[in-house]
PDB file of C-alpha atoms in Angstrom:
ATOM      1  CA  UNK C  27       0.000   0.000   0.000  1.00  0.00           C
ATOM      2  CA  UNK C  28       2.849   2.246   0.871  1.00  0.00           C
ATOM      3  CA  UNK C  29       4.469   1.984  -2.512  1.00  0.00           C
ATOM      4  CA  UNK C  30       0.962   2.328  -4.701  1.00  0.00           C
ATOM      5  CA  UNK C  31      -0.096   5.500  -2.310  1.00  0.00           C
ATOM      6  CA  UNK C  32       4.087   6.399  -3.412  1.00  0.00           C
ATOM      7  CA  UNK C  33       3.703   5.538  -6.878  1.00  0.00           C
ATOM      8  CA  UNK C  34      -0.204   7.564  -7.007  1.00  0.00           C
ATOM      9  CA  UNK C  35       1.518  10.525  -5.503  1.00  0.00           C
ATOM     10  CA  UNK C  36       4.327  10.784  -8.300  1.00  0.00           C
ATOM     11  CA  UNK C  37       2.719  10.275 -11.112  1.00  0.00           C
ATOM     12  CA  UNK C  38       0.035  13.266  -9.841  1.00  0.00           C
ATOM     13  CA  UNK C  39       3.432  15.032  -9.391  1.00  0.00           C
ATOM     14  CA  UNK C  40       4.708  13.913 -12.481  1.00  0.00           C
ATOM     15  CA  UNK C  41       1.983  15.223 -14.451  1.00  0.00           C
ATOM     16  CA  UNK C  42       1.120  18.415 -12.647  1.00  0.00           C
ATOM     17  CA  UNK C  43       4.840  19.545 -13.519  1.00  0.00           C
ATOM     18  CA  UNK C  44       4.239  18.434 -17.034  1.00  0.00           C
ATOM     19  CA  UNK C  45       1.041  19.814 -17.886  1.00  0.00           C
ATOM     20  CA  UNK C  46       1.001  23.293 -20.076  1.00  0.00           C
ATOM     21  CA  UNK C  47      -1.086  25.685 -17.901  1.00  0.00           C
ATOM     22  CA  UNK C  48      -4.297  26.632 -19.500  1.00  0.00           C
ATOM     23  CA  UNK C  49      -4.993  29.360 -22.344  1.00  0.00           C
ATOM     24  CA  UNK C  50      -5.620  32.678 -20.423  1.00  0.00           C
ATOM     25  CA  UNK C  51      -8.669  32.968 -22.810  1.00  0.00           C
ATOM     26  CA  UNK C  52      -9.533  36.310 -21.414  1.00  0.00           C
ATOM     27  CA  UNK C  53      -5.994  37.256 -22.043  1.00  0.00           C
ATOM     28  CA  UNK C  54      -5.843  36.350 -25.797  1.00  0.00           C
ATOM     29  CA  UNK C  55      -8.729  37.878 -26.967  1.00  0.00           C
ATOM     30  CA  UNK C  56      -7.575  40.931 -25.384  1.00  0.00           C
ATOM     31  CA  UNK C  57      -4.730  40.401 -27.429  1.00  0.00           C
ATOM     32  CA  UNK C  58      -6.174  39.325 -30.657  1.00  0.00           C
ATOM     33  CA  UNK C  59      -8.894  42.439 -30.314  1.00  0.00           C
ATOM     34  CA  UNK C  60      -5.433  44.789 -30.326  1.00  0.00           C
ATOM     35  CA  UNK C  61      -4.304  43.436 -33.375  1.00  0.00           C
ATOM     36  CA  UNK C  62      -7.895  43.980 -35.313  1.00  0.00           C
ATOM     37  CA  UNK C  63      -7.787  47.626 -33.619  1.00  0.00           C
ATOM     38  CA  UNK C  64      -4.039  48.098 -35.131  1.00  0.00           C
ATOM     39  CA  UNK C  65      -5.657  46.063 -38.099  1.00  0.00           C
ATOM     40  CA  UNK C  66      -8.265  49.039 -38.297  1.00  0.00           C
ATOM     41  CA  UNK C  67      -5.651  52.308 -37.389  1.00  0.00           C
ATOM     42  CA  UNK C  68      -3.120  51.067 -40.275  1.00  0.00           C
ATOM     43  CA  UNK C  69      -5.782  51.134 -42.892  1.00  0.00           C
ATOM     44  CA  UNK C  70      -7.300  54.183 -41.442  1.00  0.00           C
ATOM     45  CA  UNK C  71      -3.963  55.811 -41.420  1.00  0.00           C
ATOM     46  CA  UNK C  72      -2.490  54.447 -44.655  1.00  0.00           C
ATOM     47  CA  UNK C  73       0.376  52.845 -42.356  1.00  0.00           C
ATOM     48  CA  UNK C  74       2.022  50.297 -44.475  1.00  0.00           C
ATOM     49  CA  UNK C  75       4.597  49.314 -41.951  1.00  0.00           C
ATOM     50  CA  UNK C  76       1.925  48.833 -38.685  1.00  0.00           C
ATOM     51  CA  UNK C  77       0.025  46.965 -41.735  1.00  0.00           C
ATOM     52  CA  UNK C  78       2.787  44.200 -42.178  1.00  0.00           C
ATOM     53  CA  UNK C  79       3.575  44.163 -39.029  1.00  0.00           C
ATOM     54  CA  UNK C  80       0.026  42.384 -38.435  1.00  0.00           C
ATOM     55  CA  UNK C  81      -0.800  40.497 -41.095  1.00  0.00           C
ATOM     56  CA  UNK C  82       1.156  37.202 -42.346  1.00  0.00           C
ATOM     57  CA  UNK C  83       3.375  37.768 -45.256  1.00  0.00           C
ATOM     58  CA  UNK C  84       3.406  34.579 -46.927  1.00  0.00           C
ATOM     59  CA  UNK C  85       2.774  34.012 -50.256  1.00  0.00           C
ATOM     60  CA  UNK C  86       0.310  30.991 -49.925  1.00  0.00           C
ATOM     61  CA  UNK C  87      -2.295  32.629 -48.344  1.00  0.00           C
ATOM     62  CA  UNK C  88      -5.307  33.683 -49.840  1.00  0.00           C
ATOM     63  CA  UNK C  89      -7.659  36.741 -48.405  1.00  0.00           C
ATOM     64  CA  UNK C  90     -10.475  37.989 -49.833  1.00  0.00           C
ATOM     65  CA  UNK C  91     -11.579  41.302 -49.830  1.00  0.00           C
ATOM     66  CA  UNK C  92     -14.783  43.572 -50.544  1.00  0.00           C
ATOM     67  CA  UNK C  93     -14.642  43.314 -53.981  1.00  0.00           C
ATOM     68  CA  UNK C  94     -12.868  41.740 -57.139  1.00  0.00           C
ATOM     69  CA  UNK C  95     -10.634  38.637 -57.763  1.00  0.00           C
ATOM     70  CA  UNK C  96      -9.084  36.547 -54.260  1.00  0.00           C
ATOM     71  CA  UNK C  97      -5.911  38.177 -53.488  1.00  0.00           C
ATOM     72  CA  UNK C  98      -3.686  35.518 -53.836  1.00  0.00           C
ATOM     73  CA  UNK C  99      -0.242  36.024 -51.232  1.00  0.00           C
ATOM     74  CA  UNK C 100       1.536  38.943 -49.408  1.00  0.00           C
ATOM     75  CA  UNK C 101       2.526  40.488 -52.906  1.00  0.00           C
ATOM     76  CA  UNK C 102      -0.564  40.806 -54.408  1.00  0.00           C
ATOM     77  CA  UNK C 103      -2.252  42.147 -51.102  1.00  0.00           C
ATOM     78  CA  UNK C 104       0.420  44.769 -50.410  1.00  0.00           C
ATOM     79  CA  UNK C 105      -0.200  45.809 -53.846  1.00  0.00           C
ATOM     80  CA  UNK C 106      -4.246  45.862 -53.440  1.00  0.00           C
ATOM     81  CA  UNK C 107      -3.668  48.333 -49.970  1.00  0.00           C
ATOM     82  CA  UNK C 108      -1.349  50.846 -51.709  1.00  0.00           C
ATOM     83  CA  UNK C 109      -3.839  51.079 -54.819  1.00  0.00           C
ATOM     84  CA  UNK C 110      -6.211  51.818 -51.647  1.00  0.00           C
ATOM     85  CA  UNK C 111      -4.150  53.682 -50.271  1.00  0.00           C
ATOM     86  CA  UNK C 112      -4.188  55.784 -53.625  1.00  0.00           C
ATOM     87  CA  UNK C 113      -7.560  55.766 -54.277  1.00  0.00           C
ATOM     88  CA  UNK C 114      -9.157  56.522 -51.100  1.00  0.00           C
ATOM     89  CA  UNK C 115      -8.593  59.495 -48.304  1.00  0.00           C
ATOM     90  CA  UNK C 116      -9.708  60.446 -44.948  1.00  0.00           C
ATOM     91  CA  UNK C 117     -10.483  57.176 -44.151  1.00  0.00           C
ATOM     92  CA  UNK C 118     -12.556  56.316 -40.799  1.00  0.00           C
ATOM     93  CA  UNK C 119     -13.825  52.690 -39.910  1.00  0.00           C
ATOM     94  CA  UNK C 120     -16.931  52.326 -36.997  1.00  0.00           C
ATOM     95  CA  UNK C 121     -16.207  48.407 -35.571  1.00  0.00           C
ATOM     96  CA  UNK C 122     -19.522  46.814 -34.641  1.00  0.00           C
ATOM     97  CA  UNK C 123     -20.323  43.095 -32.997  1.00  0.00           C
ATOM     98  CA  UNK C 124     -17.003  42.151 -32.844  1.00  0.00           C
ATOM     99  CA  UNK C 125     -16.460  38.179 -31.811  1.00  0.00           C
ATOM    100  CA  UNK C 126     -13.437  36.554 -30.813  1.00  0.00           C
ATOM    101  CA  UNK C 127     -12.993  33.561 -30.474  1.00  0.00           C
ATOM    102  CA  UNK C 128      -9.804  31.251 -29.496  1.00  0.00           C
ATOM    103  CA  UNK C 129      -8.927  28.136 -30.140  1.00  0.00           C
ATOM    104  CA  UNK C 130      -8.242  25.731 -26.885  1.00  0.00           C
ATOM    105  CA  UNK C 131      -4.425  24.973 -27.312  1.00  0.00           C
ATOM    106  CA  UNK C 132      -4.133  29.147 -27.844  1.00  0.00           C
ATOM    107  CA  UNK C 133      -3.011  28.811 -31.319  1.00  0.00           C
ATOM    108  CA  UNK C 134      -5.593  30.269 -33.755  1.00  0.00           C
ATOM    109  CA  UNK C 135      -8.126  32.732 -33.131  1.00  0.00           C
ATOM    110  CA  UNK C 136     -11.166  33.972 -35.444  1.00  0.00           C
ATOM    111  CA  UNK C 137     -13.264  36.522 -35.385  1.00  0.00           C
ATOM    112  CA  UNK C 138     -16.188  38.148 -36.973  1.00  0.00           C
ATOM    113  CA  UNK C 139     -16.762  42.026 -37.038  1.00  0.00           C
ATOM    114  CA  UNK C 140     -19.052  44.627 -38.832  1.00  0.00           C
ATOM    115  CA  UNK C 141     -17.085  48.307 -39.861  1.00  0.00           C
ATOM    116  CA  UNK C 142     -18.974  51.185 -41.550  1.00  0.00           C
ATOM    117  CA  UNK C 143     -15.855  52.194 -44.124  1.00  0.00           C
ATOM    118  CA  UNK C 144     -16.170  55.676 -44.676  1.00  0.00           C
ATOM    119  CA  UNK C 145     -14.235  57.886 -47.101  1.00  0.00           C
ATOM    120  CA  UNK C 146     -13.491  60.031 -49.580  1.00  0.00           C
ATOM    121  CA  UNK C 147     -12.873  58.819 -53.473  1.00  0.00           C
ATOM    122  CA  UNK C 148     -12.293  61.098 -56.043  1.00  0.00           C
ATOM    123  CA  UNK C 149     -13.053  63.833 -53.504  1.00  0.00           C
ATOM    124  CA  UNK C 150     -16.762  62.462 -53.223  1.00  0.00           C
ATOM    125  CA  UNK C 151     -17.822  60.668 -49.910  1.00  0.00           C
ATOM    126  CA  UNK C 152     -18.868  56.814 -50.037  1.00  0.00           C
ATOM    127  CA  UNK C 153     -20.056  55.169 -47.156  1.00  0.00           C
ATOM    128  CA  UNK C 154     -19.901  51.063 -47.092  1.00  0.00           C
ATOM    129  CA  UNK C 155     -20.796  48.661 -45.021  1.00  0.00           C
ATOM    130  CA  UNK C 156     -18.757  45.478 -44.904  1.00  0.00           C
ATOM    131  CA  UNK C 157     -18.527  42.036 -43.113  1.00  0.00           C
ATOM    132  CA  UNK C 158     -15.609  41.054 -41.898  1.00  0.00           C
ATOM    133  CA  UNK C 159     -14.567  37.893 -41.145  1.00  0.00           C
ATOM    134  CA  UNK C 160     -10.567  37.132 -39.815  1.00  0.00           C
ATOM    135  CA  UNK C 161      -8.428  34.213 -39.048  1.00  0.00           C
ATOM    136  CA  UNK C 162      -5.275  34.524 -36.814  1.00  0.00           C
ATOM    137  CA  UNK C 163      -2.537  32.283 -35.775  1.00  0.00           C
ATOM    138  CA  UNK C 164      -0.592  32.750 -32.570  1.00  0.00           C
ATOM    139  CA  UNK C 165       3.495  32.160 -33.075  1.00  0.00           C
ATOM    140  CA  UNK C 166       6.362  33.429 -30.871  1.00  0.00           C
ATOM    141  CA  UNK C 167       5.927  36.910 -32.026  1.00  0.00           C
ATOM    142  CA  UNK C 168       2.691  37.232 -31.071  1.00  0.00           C
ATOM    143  CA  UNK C 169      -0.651  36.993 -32.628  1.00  0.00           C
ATOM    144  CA  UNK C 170      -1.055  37.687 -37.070  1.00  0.00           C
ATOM    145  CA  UNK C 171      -3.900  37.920 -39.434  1.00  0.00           C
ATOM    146  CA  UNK C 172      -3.080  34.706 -41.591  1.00  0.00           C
ATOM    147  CA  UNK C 173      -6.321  35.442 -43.780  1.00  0.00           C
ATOM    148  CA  UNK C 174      -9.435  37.683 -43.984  1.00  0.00           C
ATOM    149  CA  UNK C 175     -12.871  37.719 -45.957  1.00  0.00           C
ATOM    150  CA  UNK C 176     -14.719  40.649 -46.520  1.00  0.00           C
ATOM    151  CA  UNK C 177     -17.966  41.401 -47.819  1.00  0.00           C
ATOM    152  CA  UNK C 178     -20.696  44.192 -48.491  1.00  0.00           C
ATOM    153  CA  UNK C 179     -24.446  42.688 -48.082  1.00  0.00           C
ATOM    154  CA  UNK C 180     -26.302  41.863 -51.253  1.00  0.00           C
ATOM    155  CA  UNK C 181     -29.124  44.454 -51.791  1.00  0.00           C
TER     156      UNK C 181
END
């Protein structure tokens, strides 16, 4: 009995030391909400470098935005933001209904989010709603937008 009540004792031991401590869920969306706010600021403020900063630069990845063709890699979506960039000005986004959600190992997070784009184009003011839907993955550098869908409802 001795040696089971031994044996019970170490293993609990064994793997309380080994287990990872649980996602801080509370935590992570905090964090994954600062990145779609940053998201939000660089486009708002035409910041190209705060915009890589958040958003995964490899050239797999596919995002899709309010209009056209999928973008298809970092290349072709740097080049869709600068034509933005170009094309629109005093930018302002409203953020509505904003979900996160994160994954149980603390890897991958997703979210879903309504903005009211505002702007001017051609000096004229357009107002659009769009649906937003994001994807981000968690790596030692912190949390990244590894794809995006966006849409304007039909109608």
């Amino acid at each position: 009995m001795k040696y089971a009540s031994l044996l019970l004792v170490s293993s609990l031991l064994l793997v309380t030391v080994c287990a990872k401590p649980p996602v801080d869920i509370e935590a992570e969306t905090n964090a994954v909400k600062s990145v779609l706010d940053e998201y939000v600021k660089s486009v708002e403020t035409e910041d190209m470098s705060l915009y890589e900063s958040l958003v995964c630069q490899d050239t797999t990845r596919i995002y899709f935005g309010g209009f056209g063709t999928p973008i298809l890699g970092w290349n072709a979506l740097k080049k869709v933001m600068e034509g933005q960039n170009e094309m629109l000005s005093d930018t302002k986004i409203g953020v509505s209904d904003l979900k996160i959600h994160i994954s149980g190992d603390g890897k991958t997070a997703w979210a879903t989010s309504l903005w009211e784009l505002k702007a001017k184009m051609a000096g004229n003011p357009i107002t659009l709603p769009i649906r937003c839907t994001w994807v981000l993955g968690r790596d030692d550098k912190g949390w990244r937008i590894v794809h995006f869908h966006k849409s304007m409802p039909a109608g």
